[in-house]
XYZ file of C-alpha atoms in Angstrom:
384
model
C -4.919 18.845 -9.927
C -5.439 19.241 -6.170
C -3.860 16.860 -3.637
C -7.281 15.280 -3.109
C -7.771 14.637 -6.826
C -4.233 13.230 -7.074
C -5.059 10.848 -4.236
C -8.343 9.767 -5.818
C -6.729 9.154 -9.223
C -3.908 7.148 -7.681
C -6.246 4.978 -5.586
C -8.371 4.199 -8.647
C -5.237 3.336 -10.604
C -4.047 0.997 -7.824
C -7.421 -0.762 -7.867
C -7.028 -1.294 -11.619
C -3.464 -2.539 -11.085
C -4.767 -5.097 -8.583
C -7.302 -6.409 -11.113
C -4.743 -6.459 -13.941
C -2.231 -8.242 -11.707
C -4.699 -11.012 -10.892
C -5.626 -11.412 -14.561
C -1.973 -11.511 -15.616
C -0.941 -14.054 -12.965
C -3.823 -16.350 -13.947
C -2.935 -16.046 -17.654
C 0.735 -16.799 -17.034
C 0.242 -19.685 -14.605
C -2.196 -21.440 -16.917
C -0.054 -20.943 -20.040
C 3.464 -21.516 -18.673
C 2.768 -24.033 -15.931
C 4.550 -24.081 -12.577
C 8.076 -24.445 -13.992
C 7.804 -21.747 -16.664
C 6.032 -19.299 -14.388
C 8.578 -19.979 -11.666
C 11.479 -19.256 -14.033
C 9.990 -15.944 -15.174
C 9.073 -14.945 -11.624
C 12.576 -15.768 -10.403
C 14.142 -13.556 -13.085
C 11.882 -10.603 -12.304
C 12.188 -11.126 -8.547
C 15.989 -11.136 -8.762
C 15.988 -7.922 -10.780
C 13.461 -6.275 -8.454
C 15.549 -7.226 -5.409
C 18.635 -5.621 -6.977
C 16.698 -2.435 -7.783
C 15.133 -2.382 -4.313
C 18.550 -2.635 -2.631
C 20.242 -0.112 -4.914
C 17.625 2.573 -5.461
C 14.172 2.248 -3.895
C 15.309 3.815 -0.613
C 16.128 6.996 -2.599
C 12.453 7.554 -3.492
C 11.566 9.669 -0.434
C 14.584 11.923 -1.000
C 13.696 12.321 -4.679
C 10.191 13.421 -3.723
C 11.461 15.706 -0.961
C 14.092 17.577 -3.003
C 12.701 17.260 -6.535
C 9.331 18.923 -5.920
C 10.675 22.303 -7.093
C 10.783 22.124 -10.885
C 14.194 23.811 -11.048
C 15.636 21.000 -8.907
C 13.767 18.090 -10.509
C 16.310 17.285 -13.220
C 19.426 17.410 -11.005
C 17.755 15.311 -8.287
C 16.511 12.647 -10.726
C 19.921 12.358 -12.390
C 21.616 12.204 -8.962
C 19.280 9.368 -8.031
C 20.054 7.500 -11.262
C 23.812 7.901 -10.794
C 23.699 6.632 -7.198
C 21.287 3.767 -7.891
C 22.937 2.809 -11.182
C 26.379 2.713 -9.589
C 25.187 0.559 -6.683
C 23.267 -1.772 -9.024
C 26.366 -2.143 -11.206
C 28.496 -3.066 -8.183
C 25.893 -5.584 -6.972
C 25.570 -7.207 -10.403
C 29.359 -7.389 -10.762
C 29.659 -9.040 -7.350
C 26.853 -11.515 -8.097
C 27.639 -11.984 -11.793
C 28.357 -15.697 -11.479
C 24.873 -16.267 -10.045
C 22.810 -14.041 -12.381
C 21.249 -14.781 -15.747
C 22.205 -12.345 -18.511
C 18.576 -11.258 -18.998
C 18.602 -9.787 -15.478
C 20.831 -6.906 -16.645
C 18.366 -5.242 -19.088
C 15.493 -5.863 -16.657
C 17.424 -4.038 -13.906
C 18.130 -1.115 -16.250
C 14.462 -0.776 -17.241
C 13.316 -1.034 -13.618
C 15.854 1.547 -12.400
C 14.892 4.072 -15.059
C 11.187 3.407 -14.609
C 11.393 3.761 -10.840
C 13.293 7.052 -11.126
C 10.835 8.422 -13.690
C 7.883 7.400 -11.547
C 9.398 9.313 -8.624
C 9.916 12.295 -10.955
C 6.219 12.329 -11.895
C 5.241 12.222 -8.243
C 7.701 14.965 -7.267
C 6.324 17.115 -10.087
C 2.814 16.704 -8.648
C 1.691 14.343 -11.407
C 1.142 11.207 -9.338
C -2.132 10.550 -11.151
C -0.292 10.529 -14.490
C 2.375 8.225 -13.038
C -0.208 5.766 -11.784
C -2.120 5.954 -15.064
C 0.973 5.030 -17.053
C 1.630 2.079 -14.757
C -1.889 0.876 -15.524
C -1.227 1.388 -19.248
C 2.022 -0.605 -19.004
C 0.359 -3.551 -17.284
C -2.593 -3.423 -19.685
C -0.223 -3.481 -22.689
C 1.581 -6.473 -21.202
C -1.675 -8.355 -20.602
C -2.816 -7.481 -24.129
C 0.412 -8.890 -25.578
C -0.038 -12.094 -23.605
C -3.619 -12.578 -24.775
C -3.056 -11.344 -28.334
C 0.062 -13.257 -29.374
C 0.145 -15.966 -26.748
C 2.593 -16.765 -23.989
C 5.898 -18.361 -24.889
C 9.392 -18.637 -23.463
C 10.422 -14.972 -24.045
C 7.743 -13.615 -21.696
C 10.354 -11.541 -19.864
C 11.179 -9.845 -23.183
C 7.500 -8.929 -23.628
C 7.457 -7.423 -20.144
C 10.602 -5.439 -20.973
C 9.024 -4.071 -24.172
C 5.872 -2.946 -22.357
C 7.852 -1.345 -19.520
C 10.249 0.441 -21.847
C 7.336 1.793 -23.887
C 5.818 3.438 -20.820
C 9.182 4.908 -19.795
C 9.698 6.464 -23.251
C 6.628 8.629 -22.636
C 8.228 10.368 -19.642
C 10.092 13.251 -21.365
C 7.062 14.299 -23.374
C 4.770 14.335 -20.357
C 7.141 16.129 -18.021
C 8.699 18.394 -20.620
C 12.217 17.787 -21.868
C 13.546 20.837 -20.056
C 12.712 19.283 -16.669
C 15.175 16.405 -17.134
C 17.581 17.662 -19.810
C 20.469 18.375 -20.025
C 22.069 15.865 -17.692
C 23.197 17.884 -14.708
C 23.713 17.325 -11.021
C 26.314 18.103 -8.377
C 28.122 16.600 -5.439
C 26.024 18.782 -3.156
C 22.788 17.362 -4.594
C 24.006 13.784 -4.312
C 25.317 14.414 -0.805
C 22.014 15.865 0.365
C 20.100 12.968 -1.194
C 22.375 10.404 0.458
C 22.369 12.136 3.859
C 18.572 12.144 3.869
C 18.157 8.635 2.472
C 20.718 6.392 4.194
C 18.619 5.886 7.366
C 15.750 4.860 5.087
C 18.021 2.279 3.416
C 18.839 0.742 6.797
C 15.162 0.862 7.789
C 14.069 -0.878 4.592
C 16.710 -3.601 4.970
C 15.599 -4.205 8.575
C 11.941 -4.258 7.554
C 12.585 -6.601 4.645
C 14.731 -8.934 6.752
C 12.057 -9.361 9.436
C 8.887 -9.320 7.336
C 10.170 -11.492 4.481
C 13.332 -13.470 5.137
C 12.914 -14.179 8.858
C 9.237 -15.090 8.571
C 9.949 -17.542 5.758
C 12.938 -18.998 7.628
C 10.915 -19.585 10.817
C 7.986 -21.123 8.913
C 10.360 -23.336 6.934
C 12.092 -24.522 10.084
C 8.966 -25.172 12.135
C 6.280 -26.172 9.624
C 7.953 -27.041 6.304
C 7.888 -25.819 2.685
C 4.156 -26.345 2.130
C 3.366 -23.728 4.789
C 5.897 -21.373 3.189
C 4.014 -21.730 -0.112
C 0.741 -20.830 1.606
C 2.431 -17.794 3.162
C 3.814 -16.645 -0.200
C 0.338 -16.600 -1.746
C -1.360 -14.797 1.129
C 1.459 -12.231 1.276
C 1.163 -11.540 -2.441
C -2.592 -10.911 -2.241
C -2.437 -8.762 0.907
C 0.555 -6.864 -0.496
C -1.408 -5.951 -3.613
C -4.250 -4.533 -1.502
C -1.728 -2.653 0.662
C -0.522 -0.655 -2.347
C -3.749 1.370 -2.346
C -3.201 3.156 1.005
C 0.480 3.476 0.059
C -0.633 5.921 -2.652
C -1.130 8.669 -0.055
C 2.608 8.965 0.683
C 3.851 11.074 -2.282
C 0.926 13.511 -2.303
C 1.959 15.817 0.520
C 5.697 15.503 -0.176
C 5.257 16.708 -3.731
C 2.796 19.440 -2.841
C 4.331 20.756 0.376
C 7.564 22.155 -1.069
C 6.006 24.004 -3.977
C 2.721 24.962 -2.271
C 2.747 25.225 1.549
C -1.036 25.238 1.779
C -1.034 21.651 0.510
C -0.114 20.428 4.012
C -3.317 21.883 5.465
C -5.374 20.318 2.677
C -3.628 17.002 3.272
C -4.325 16.970 7.016
C -7.864 18.373 6.805
C -9.187 16.488 3.794
C -6.897 13.863 2.297
C -6.041 12.036 5.549
C -9.645 11.689 6.875
C -11.079 10.738 3.488
C -8.151 8.444 2.766
C -8.532 6.578 6.057
C -12.293 6.311 5.488
C -11.652 4.933 1.992
C -9.130 2.483 3.430
C -11.640 1.267 6.026
C -14.148 0.647 3.221
C -11.440 -1.092 1.187
C -10.488 -3.420 4.038
C -14.155 -4.239 4.657
C -14.698 -5.046 0.977
C -11.495 -7.116 0.839
C -12.530 -9.072 3.956
C -15.799 -9.966 2.263
C -14.551 -10.725 -1.245
C -10.914 -11.891 -1.277
C -11.178 -15.070 0.841
C -13.969 -16.301 -1.448
C -11.946 -15.316 -4.505
C -8.935 -17.280 -3.248
C -11.111 -20.347 -2.674
C -12.600 -20.055 -6.168
C -9.346 -19.408 -8.069
C -6.825 -21.540 -6.189
C -8.963 -24.380 -4.859
C -8.803 -26.447 -1.668
C -5.000 -26.778 -1.761
C -4.763 -23.174 -0.535
C -7.476 -23.366 2.128
C -4.988 -22.473 4.927
C -4.045 -19.294 3.054
C -7.717 -18.375 2.692
C -8.271 -18.737 6.436
C -5.427 -16.425 7.512
C -5.926 -13.777 4.804
C -8.410 -11.754 6.967
C -5.741 -11.391 9.683
C -3.295 -9.771 7.248
C -6.033 -7.567 5.805
C -6.733 -6.167 9.286
C -3.104 -5.080 9.454
C -3.624 -2.915 6.361
C -5.747 -0.566 8.484
C -2.762 0.052 10.784
C -0.504 0.413 7.748
C -2.801 3.130 6.378
C -2.352 5.162 9.570
C 1.423 4.678 9.357
C 1.706 5.690 5.704
C -0.550 8.728 6.210
C 1.584 10.082 9.095
C 4.986 9.188 7.621
C 5.239 12.203 5.240
C 5.136 14.557 8.223
C 8.442 13.059 9.393
C 10.083 13.057 5.971
C 9.054 16.670 5.310
C 10.911 17.667 8.471
C 13.901 15.614 7.215
C 13.588 13.325 10.252
C 14.653 10.205 8.375
C 16.471 8.914 11.471
C 13.093 8.952 13.248
C 11.767 6.658 10.493
C 14.661 4.307 11.280
C 13.570 4.325 14.949
C 9.975 3.485 13.999
C 11.202 0.586 11.875
C 13.386 -0.687 14.722
C 10.372 -0.774 17.073
C 8.257 -2.601 14.487
C 11.068 -5.082 13.755
C 11.516 -5.927 17.453
C 7.768 -6.515 17.841
C 7.771 -8.690 14.715
C 10.706 -10.829 15.868
C 9.212 -11.334 19.336
C 5.789 -12.215 17.918
C 7.311 -14.695 15.446
C 9.215 -16.441 18.236
C 6.122 -16.654 20.449
C 3.388 -17.455 17.926
C 4.754 -19.327 14.897
C 5.974 -22.552 16.598
C 2.477 -23.189 17.971
C 0.147 -21.460 15.526
C 2.091 -21.721 12.255
C 0.599 -19.699 9.408
C -1.884 -17.887 11.658
C 0.944 -16.972 14.034
C 2.945 -15.449 11.185
C -0.106 -13.435 10.102
C -0.705 -12.110 13.633
C 3.008 -11.248 13.946
C 2.817 -9.174 10.763
C -0.343 -7.392 11.926
C 1.179 -6.681 15.359
C 4.270 -5.216 13.701
C 2.177 -2.898 11.537
C 0.195 -1.814 14.578
C 3.418 -1.003 16.444
C 4.747 1.059 13.523
C 1.459 3.012 13.344
C 1.540 3.825 17.073
C 5.215 4.820 16.934
C 4.954 7.093 13.886
C 1.824 8.838 15.186
C 3.508 9.390 18.546
C 6.626 10.895 16.964
C 4.555 13.070 14.625
C 2.395 14.468 17.435
C 5.481 15.116 19.545
C 7.200 16.959 16.687
C 4.192 19.203 16.001
C 3.783 20.478 19.576
């Protein structure tokens, strides 16, 4: 497949994931009720936070160094060793506060995340996205077919593990077996990735924790609940432009001409598709929120268009970002994140006390705009 076809397949898969996610959340909330759905969400959210802190920041390095098939196995196993070790330390430190079921969920998520990065590095991002769709569809089918009960997390684990089992056959056993890596591989992966870890922690602290803390302090828990819903919906839409990131990283190392194709065809068409996506979302999603969630979430419906506008800036950012990571300028990514974080903090302080939910939405959009301007500026400067 060409980079353009990879991009198209991944965008279509993300659209299907968005639809499946909405269907699954509606099924679960209606069957489990607020308490049951909250318990399941808390378990998965805890596990996802552990995986995010221990391994997600290694994704860019996996794509950068695993694109050559001869290096794919060693890089993937290096990633698993680093992420697994960090996750083990975090779970040991937090053991008194974690439910036992979190442990197998973390293991499945770590392996699945590493395998997904392996597909992308191997140039099979369309296959990776397709299997994610299959996993979510299997999960939804289980919910509808046998009903929702207390062990819903176990059903999710079974569906996820089933998708992961397919990895060796699709990639070829020789790509990931035998287990082999080296200190040099792990060192290179860590040296490239640590600035990204700091950047992600800074981004997460400002966009998630600080926003919630300021809203809680100034406007109370009801406003925080509105923010959580609008963030979830906008975040799902944002995953579609995010699909452009692995395309050039996977293709550039093995096929240098892929960079020209990416800049000449994938970026313009991708940004055009994103503009159409944002326009469609602006028309449809506020009405969908009103229909599905009712008048209680009217404030969330009103501010959703503000967050959707920020996705346009995010698309520019995510399209230009691979040009920095290909040049191994991960410290430049940290600088971009620092600029965006400062803008976000300043906007929160200025806007949220007076404007509440709308102020938080404008702060997020301003931060994404700042990151887009910064990454484009650094990219243009580096290519002179």
